Amino acid sequence: MPQGGFRRSGLEWFSSLPACLLLLAVVLFSTSSDIHNQMLRAGEQLWSGYYKLRMDPVQPECDLDRDIEAEVARELAEQAPADDPMAALLGAHEKDPREVRLAIERSVADCRAAHASYEDLQDKLTPGVKAYRAVELFVADLIAFGLTAQRYVLVILVMLCAVTATLTRHHIAMRAMETRLDYTVSYTLQTIANAMLLGSSVIFRQSSLASSTTVSGEELLLHNFWIVGFACLTLASLYRLFRVSDNLAPGGNLNQAFLSVPLYTVMCLISGTYFALIGHSSGIGIYLGKMMELADMFLNVGLYVWVGMMLKQTRLATLVFNIFRPWRMPPEMLAVVAVLVAAVPTAYTGASGIFVIAAGAVIYSELRAAGARRHLALAATAMSGSLGVVLRPCLLVVVIAYLNREVTTDELFGWGIWVFVLTATLFAMVALTVNRQSQFDLAPAADAFPASIQALRPLIPYVIVIAAVVLFYRLALDVKMDEFSAPRLLPVIMLAILVYEHISLKNGRGRASGEINHQGLERSVRGATNDTTAEIGALLLLLGLSVSIGGVIERSHIMETFPQAFDSPWSAMLLMVVILVILGMIMDAFGAVILVTATVATIAYSSGIHPVHFWMVTLVAFELGYLSPPVALNHLLTRQVVGEAEVLAAQQEGGTFYQRHERIIMPLIAMGISLILVAFVPLLFYAN
């Protein structure tokens, strides 16, 4: 959780208000294309031929009163004499008067049709058409501006949120800053890394200007945005370095201090040093620039984080858990239910790490409130996003299909259902057998079932609100809820839910019942955006530097040391599993997918591994990597959202070796067995 005082002060909107406006602009730009399509259809239905009325008709310049006889005579008179030797040499022939007349008559007819069409369009161009056209063309211009502005919005959002994360000590690291030495080491290296990013961006700009190719004004502006952003980030870390917090313990251990360095800093120092040594100092800037090629994807990541933070402000999680409370489930069974239920929203938030950031705190608090021990609650929180990444409409799967023409989203999502069933079953078996530490004493069905049905009633208005938004988009804008429309629909759905709660709980019934401490619409949106700002800064900066690490792996030609094809798909799959798990340990999902597409995927295809099978293995291997030490990104994100105190309290609990490390071991067992089965069992059916 944030430890600085910046977000608690009255200046909290200084960063979150612009971030909120930028995210709303992204939703508006993406929705405006749907609105424009419907406006074009409506215009055509209201005024036949509206497509021609979108611009003022131009009066034809041809002459309606042409004398056909005179034109024929002139054409025949202009032809070369029959005895001209040059005309004979060039193959000229005497014109047929009938053909000349026919051509001129057709030309006159076309002219009359053009004039008639012009007059018809002039008659149709009523004040109503002009007013409608003005609005429609404004929306069209808004779409064009939105498409152009996507890259600038992304840069501003990343830099704004990264500065906020730096000031609030919210970057993702192996451990939190606890001592003054931790603080000094962390912010010193952050300042060096940020200065390295600034220098690389400046060098990239200068090399672009010095190149033979012409740099457009838009590209130059983008360079300037990166430079200004990294300059601000460097100043923010430098400010923090000399403005030491008062809540730090004196002293410290140097080894532990290095663990407090944010992961993006480590990645920047590694990639920056490598590029400097090979004489390619602009390397980091170049690979960060590649983020712009997928600007819409990274903006969707920001939207998904915002959706999750708004979810934290609602009653939904509590109301869903209320359905299962009457059954008095043991903690292990409740953890299984929580992970399975979380699979659906995970599919709508793009990747497991995003979901852990977005909803991890809610899941952890609800499990703890239901009596789950800390280790179990932490394990379930870290794994809450691991099962749903293979389900429709997960953004990560859409990116895979976008980058790899060998697979389609339908194929991946079709097999993803079976992978989900497998991983869910194995997780349930591990949680209820290996992990079982409680007695299974469920409440009688006669008592629990009616209470669960009763607990469903408060969810009905939420279902109605969600259905109303989805139906509005479907009927009014012809947009159905799928993997492509989810990023722009979900923020609207969550805002609608917050509005509903604001209206329904305004009279204090919710607070009186003790179900929620609702503080109003403005505070809910502000609180969600405050959390979103720091989380986006931590996540997107880490993602961008993951792309840079991918560039190091790509330029160092490490993958070329491996065979480019294997005789046996079994041996190829074994190598793929090892590489993919390692990539999952050190890179975020989207950056790893980009790297795998450029390197490992072609080796797998050449070795006889089916593309759909390979990417299913990739997704499961990544999830295992995110749960595996030494980095264990999902566990780091879990600690970030639930608080360092809860993790330390869990580590101090006694018991057997398994019980003391349950939060790490349990997910590894479930996902490890799943990976082995997903990787090698299908080979039995198609490998030679």
Tab-separated table of N, CA and C in Angstrom, residues 464-541:
chain	number	residue	atom	x	y	z
A	464	ILE	N	-29.591	-6.056	-13.190
A	464	ILE	CA	-30.416	-5.204	-14.051
A	464	ILE	C	-29.589	-4.042	-14.608
A	465	VAL	N	-28.756	-3.423	-13.765
A	465	VAL	CA	-27.915	-2.306	-14.219
A	465	VAL	C	-26.941	-2.778	-15.289
A	466	ILE	N	-26.290	-3.907	-15.035
A	466	ILE	CA	-25.339	-4.437	-16.017
A	466	ILE	C	-26.045	-4.781	-17.323
A	467	ALA	N	-27.199	-5.449	-17.214
A	467	ALA	CA	-27.949	-5.824	-18.411
A	467	ALA	C	-28.414	-4.588	-19.179
A	468	ALA	N	-28.785	-3.536	-18.452
A	468	ALA	CA	-29.257	-2.318	-19.116
A	468	ALA	C	-28.138	-1.683	-19.944
A	469	VAL	N	-26.930	-1.625	-19.385
A	469	VAL	CA	-25.809	-1.042	-20.130
A	469	VAL	C	-25.469	-1.898	-21.347
A	470	VAL	N	-25.417	-3.226	-21.139
A	470	VAL	CA	-25.082	-4.127	-22.247
A	470	VAL	C	-26.134	-4.043	-23.346
A	471	LEU	N	-27.413	-4.025	-22.962
A	471	LEU	CA	-28.486	-3.945	-23.954
A	471	LEU	C	-28.485	-2.593	-24.666
A	472	PHE	N	-28.161	-1.530	-23.940
A	472	PHE	CA	-28.089	-0.221	-24.588
A	472	PHE	C	-27.029	-0.232	-25.686
A	473	TYR	N	-25.860	-0.744	-25.368
A	473	TYR	CA	-24.804	-0.815	-26.383
A	473	TYR	C	-25.219	-1.727	-27.530
A	474	ARG	N	-25.926	-2.815	-27.204
A	474	ARG	CA	-26.315	-3.768	-28.254
A	474	ARG	C	-27.387	-3.188	-29.165
A	475	LEU	N	-28.391	-2.542	-28.579
A	475	LEU	CA	-29.509	-2.064	-29.377
A	475	LEU	C	-29.251	-0.688	-29.985
A	476	ALA	N	-28.636	0.200	-29.206
A	476	ALA	CA	-28.438	1.563	-29.692
A	476	ALA	C	-27.196	1.702	-30.556
A	477	LEU	N	-26.131	0.950	-30.221
A	477	LEU	CA	-24.863	1.107	-30.936
A	477	LEU	C	-24.454	-0.133	-31.706
A	478	ASP	N	-25.263	-1.192	-31.620
A	478	ASP	CA	-24.961	-2.452	-32.315
A	478	ASP	C	-23.592	-3.002	-31.890
A	479	VAL	N	-23.318	-2.934	-30.594
A	479	VAL	CA	-22.061	-3.438	-30.034
A	479	VAL	C	-22.401	-4.522	-29.017
A	480	LYS	N	-21.904	-5.712	-29.256
A	480	LYS	CA	-22.137	-6.788	-28.309
A	480	LYS	C	-20.952	-6.924	-27.374
A	481	MET	N	-21.186	-7.506	-26.219
A	481	MET	CA	-20.138	-7.669	-25.226
A	481	MET	C	-19.220	-8.817	-25.636
A	482	ASP	N	-17.986	-8.502	-26.023
A	482	ASP	CA	-17.027	-9.537	-26.384
A	482	ASP	C	-15.630	-9.059	-26.023
A	483	GLU	N	-14.615	-9.806	-26.472
A	483	GLU	CA	-13.248	-9.469	-26.114
A	483	GLU	C	-12.779	-8.141	-26.695
A	484	PHE	N	-13.452	-7.660	-27.736
A	484	PHE	CA	-13.043	-6.415	-28.372
A	484	PHE	C	-13.736	-5.191	-27.773
A	485	SER	N	-14.964	-5.373	-27.300
A	485	SER	CA	-15.721	-4.243	-26.759
A	485	SER	C	-15.626	-4.138	-25.239
A	486	ALA	N	-15.163	-5.184	-24.567
A	486	ALA	CA	-15.133	-5.189	-23.102
A	486	ALA	C	-14.377	-4.003	-22.505
A	487	PRO	N	-13.204	-3.606	-23.047
A	487	PRO	CA	-12.493	-2.496	-22.412
A	487	PRO	C	-13.287	-1.200	-22.341
A	488	ARG	N	-14.161	-0.946	-23.319
A	488	ARG	CA	-14.916	0.305	-23.279
A	488	ARG	C	-16.277	0.137	-22.619
A	489	LEU	N	-16.786	-1.102	-22.509
A	489	LEU	CA	-18.065	-1.318	-21.844
A	489	LEU	C	-17.915	-1.396	-20.328
A	490	LEU	N	-16.872	-2.060	-19.856
A	490	LEU	CA	-16.729	-2.293	-18.417
A	490	LEU	C	-16.623	-1.001	-17.604
A	491	PRO	N	-15.841	0.015	-18.041
A	491	PRO	CA	-15.851	1.258	-17.251
A	491	PRO	C	-17.236	1.887	-17.159
A	492	VAL	N	-17.992	1.821	-18.241
A	492	VAL	CA	-19.354	2.378	-18.214
A	492	VAL	C	-20.225	1.576	-17.257
A	493	ILE	N	-20.073	0.254	-17.272
A	493	ILE	CA	-20.848	-0.598	-16.361
A	493	ILE	C	-20.525	-0.266	-14.909
A	494	MET	N	-19.240	-0.140	-14.592
A	494	MET	CA	-18.861	0.138	-13.211
A	494	MET	C	-19.313	1.527	-12.783
A	495	LEU	N	-19.233	2.516	-13.668
A	495	LEU	CA	-19.730	3.841	-13.329
A	495	LEU	C	-21.237	3.810	-13.099
A	496	ALA	N	-21.951	3.023	-13.905
A	496	ALA	CA	-23.401	2.884	-13.713
A	496	ALA	C	-23.710	2.240	-12.368
A	497	ILE	N	-22.910	1.243	-11.970
A	497	ILE	CA	-23.121	0.592	-10.672
A	497	ILE	C	-22.859	1.581	-9.533
A	498	LEU	N	-21.804	2.388	-9.663
A	498	LEU	CA	-21.520	3.384	-8.630
A	498	LEU	C	-22.647	4.411	-8.529
A	499	VAL	N	-23.202	4.804	-9.677
A	499	VAL	CA	-24.343	5.736	-9.665
A	499	VAL	C	-25.536	5.082	-8.974
A	500	TYR	N	-25.799	3.804	-9.289
A	500	TYR	CA	-26.911	3.097	-8.647
A	500	TYR	C	-26.719	3.050	-7.132
A	501	GLU	N	-25.508	2.706	-6.694
A	501	GLU	CA	-25.267	2.624	-5.250
A	501	GLU	C	-25.399	3.991	-4.601
A	502	HIS	N	-24.945	5.010	-5.295
A	502	HIS	CA	-25.062	6.363	-4.749
A	502	HIS	C	-26.526	6.731	-4.529
A	503	ILE	N	-27.374	6.375	-5.478
A	503	ILE	CA	-28.802	6.714	-5.366
A	503	ILE	C	-29.492	5.831	-4.330
A	504	SER	N	-29.207	4.515	-4.389
A	504	SER	CA	-29.932	3.587	-3.527
A	504	SER	C	-29.482	3.656	-2.070
A	505	LEU	N	-28.235	4.023	-1.828
A	505	LEU	CA	-27.711	4.047	-0.457
A	505	LEU	C	-27.631	5.458	0.112
A	506	LYS	N	-28.124	6.423	-0.629
A	506	LYS	CA	-27.999	7.812	-0.201
A	506	LYS	C	-28.753	8.080	1.092
A	507	ASN	N	-29.850	7.333	1.301
A	507	ASN	CA	-30.647	7.555	2.504
A	507	ASN	C	-30.072	6.870	3.742
A	508	GLY	N	-28.929	6.164	3.562
A	508	GLY	CA	-28.268	5.580	4.726
A	508	GLY	C	-28.679	4.176	5.048
A	509	ARG	N	-29.522	3.546	4.218
A	509	ARG	CA	-29.936	2.176	4.517
A	509	ARG	C	-28.754	1.230	4.489
A	510	GLY	N	-27.838	1.448	3.527
A	510	GLY	CA	-26.674	0.564	3.447
A	510	GLY	C	-25.796	0.694	4.671
A	511	ARG	N	-25.587	1.933	5.140
A	511	ARG	CA	-24.748	2.121	6.319
A	511	ARG	C	-25.445	1.595	7.556
A	512	ALA	N	-26.757	1.724	7.591
A	512	ALA	CA	-27.490	1.236	8.751
A	512	ALA	C	-27.421	-0.273	8.850
A	513	SER	N	-27.427	-0.942	7.726
A	513	SER	CA	-27.369	-2.403	7.733
A	513	SER	C	-25.966	-2.925	7.951
A	514	GLY	N	-24.982	-2.031	7.919
A	514	GLY	CA	-23.606	-2.456	8.117
A	514	GLY	C	-22.986	-3.131	6.922
A	515	GLU	N	-23.648	-3.072	5.763
A	515	GLU	CA	-23.141	-3.768	4.591
A	515	GLU	C	-22.020	-3.012	3.910
A	516	ILE	N	-22.031	-1.700	4.019
A	516	ILE	CA	-21.025	-0.919	3.288
A	516	ILE	C	-20.920	0.463	3.904
A	517	ASN	N	-19.732	0.994	3.847
A	517	ASN	CA	-19.522	2.369	4.279
A	517	ASN	C	-19.459	3.237	3.024
A	518	HIS	N	-20.609	3.475	2.454
A	518	HIS	CA	-20.667	4.196	1.184
A	518	HIS	C	-20.536	5.685	1.437
A	519	GLN	N	-19.628	6.340	0.698
A	519	GLN	CA	-19.329	7.736	0.944
A	519	GLN	C	-19.737	8.643	-0.214
A	520	GLY	N	-20.526	8.147	-1.117
A	520	GLY	CA	-20.992	8.983	-2.207
A	520	GLY	C	-20.269	8.716	-3.502
A	521	LEU	N	-20.872	9.176	-4.596
A	521	LEU	CA	-20.350	8.900	-5.929
A	521	LEU	C	-18.987	9.563	-6.150
A	522	GLU	N	-18.884	10.844	-5.797
A	522	GLU	CA	-17.623	11.552	-6.064
A	522	GLU	C	-16.467	10.935	-5.302
A	523	ARG	N	-16.673	10.598	-4.037
A	523	ARG	CA	-15.592	10.000	-3.248
A	523	ARG	C	-15.255	8.595	-3.737
A	524	SER	N	-16.257	7.877	-4.205
A	524	SER	CA	-15.994	6.526	-4.715
A	524	SER	C	-15.143	6.581	-5.978
A	525	VAL	N	-15.539	7.465	-6.905
A	525	VAL	CA	-14.762	7.596	-8.137
A	525	VAL	C	-13.375	8.133	-7.830
A	526	ARG	N	-13.294	9.096	-6.903
A	526	ARG	CA	-11.991	9.648	-6.552
A	526	ARG	C	-11.100	8.592	-5.907
A	527	GLY	N	-11.673	7.815	-4.982
A	527	GLY	CA	-10.878	6.771	-4.341
A	527	GLY	C	-10.403	5.732	-5.337
A	528	ALA	N	-11.283	5.343	-6.260
A	528	ALA	CA	-10.900	4.361	-7.283
A	528	ALA	C	-9.799	4.910	-8.175
A	529	THR	N	-9.927	6.180	-8.562
A	529	THR	CA	-8.935	6.768	-9.460
A	529	THR	C	-7.612	7.000	-8.743
A	530	ASN	N	-7.656	7.364	-7.455
A	530	ASN	CA	-6.422	7.503	-6.688
A	530	ASN	C	-5.640	6.191	-6.688
A	531	ASP	N	-6.336	5.092	-6.411
A	531	ASP	CA	-5.675	3.779	-6.431
A	531	ASP	C	-5.192	3.434	-7.833
A	532	THR	N	-6.014	3.763	-8.816
A	532	THR	CA	-5.674	3.431	-10.199
A	532	THR	C	-4.406	4.140	-10.647
A	533	THR	N	-4.271	5.399	-10.269
A	533	THR	CA	-3.146	6.198	-10.752
A	533	THR	C	-1.817	5.571	-10.373
A	534	ALA	N	-1.644	5.231	-9.107
A	534	ALA	CA	-0.379	4.645	-8.669
A	534	ALA	C	-0.186	3.252	-9.261
A	535	GLU	N	-1.269	2.473	-9.344
A	535	GLU	CA	-1.143	1.109	-9.861
A	535	GLU	C	-0.792	1.103	-11.348
A	536	ILE	N	-1.401	2.015	-12.109
A	536	ILE	CA	-1.070	2.102	-13.534
A	536	ILE	C	0.386	2.494	-13.709
A	537	GLY	N	0.845	3.444	-12.907
A	537	GLY	CA	2.239	3.859	-12.996
A	537	GLY	C	3.186	2.720	-12.722
A	538	ALA	N	2.895	1.936	-11.672
A	538	ALA	CA	3.759	0.805	-11.326
A	538	ALA	C	3.703	-0.279	-12.391
A	539	LEU	N	2.501	-0.568	-12.892
A	539	LEU	CA	2.324	-1.694	-13.809
A	539	LEU	C	2.814	-1.366	-15.218
A	540	LEU	N	2.409	-0.221	-15.761
A	540	LEU	CA	2.777	0.090	-17.146
A	540	LEU	C	4.261	0.391	-17.293
A	541	LEU	N	4.875	1.009	-16.292
A	541	LEU	CA	6.316	1.241	-16.375
A	541	LEU	C	7.061	-0.087	-16.311
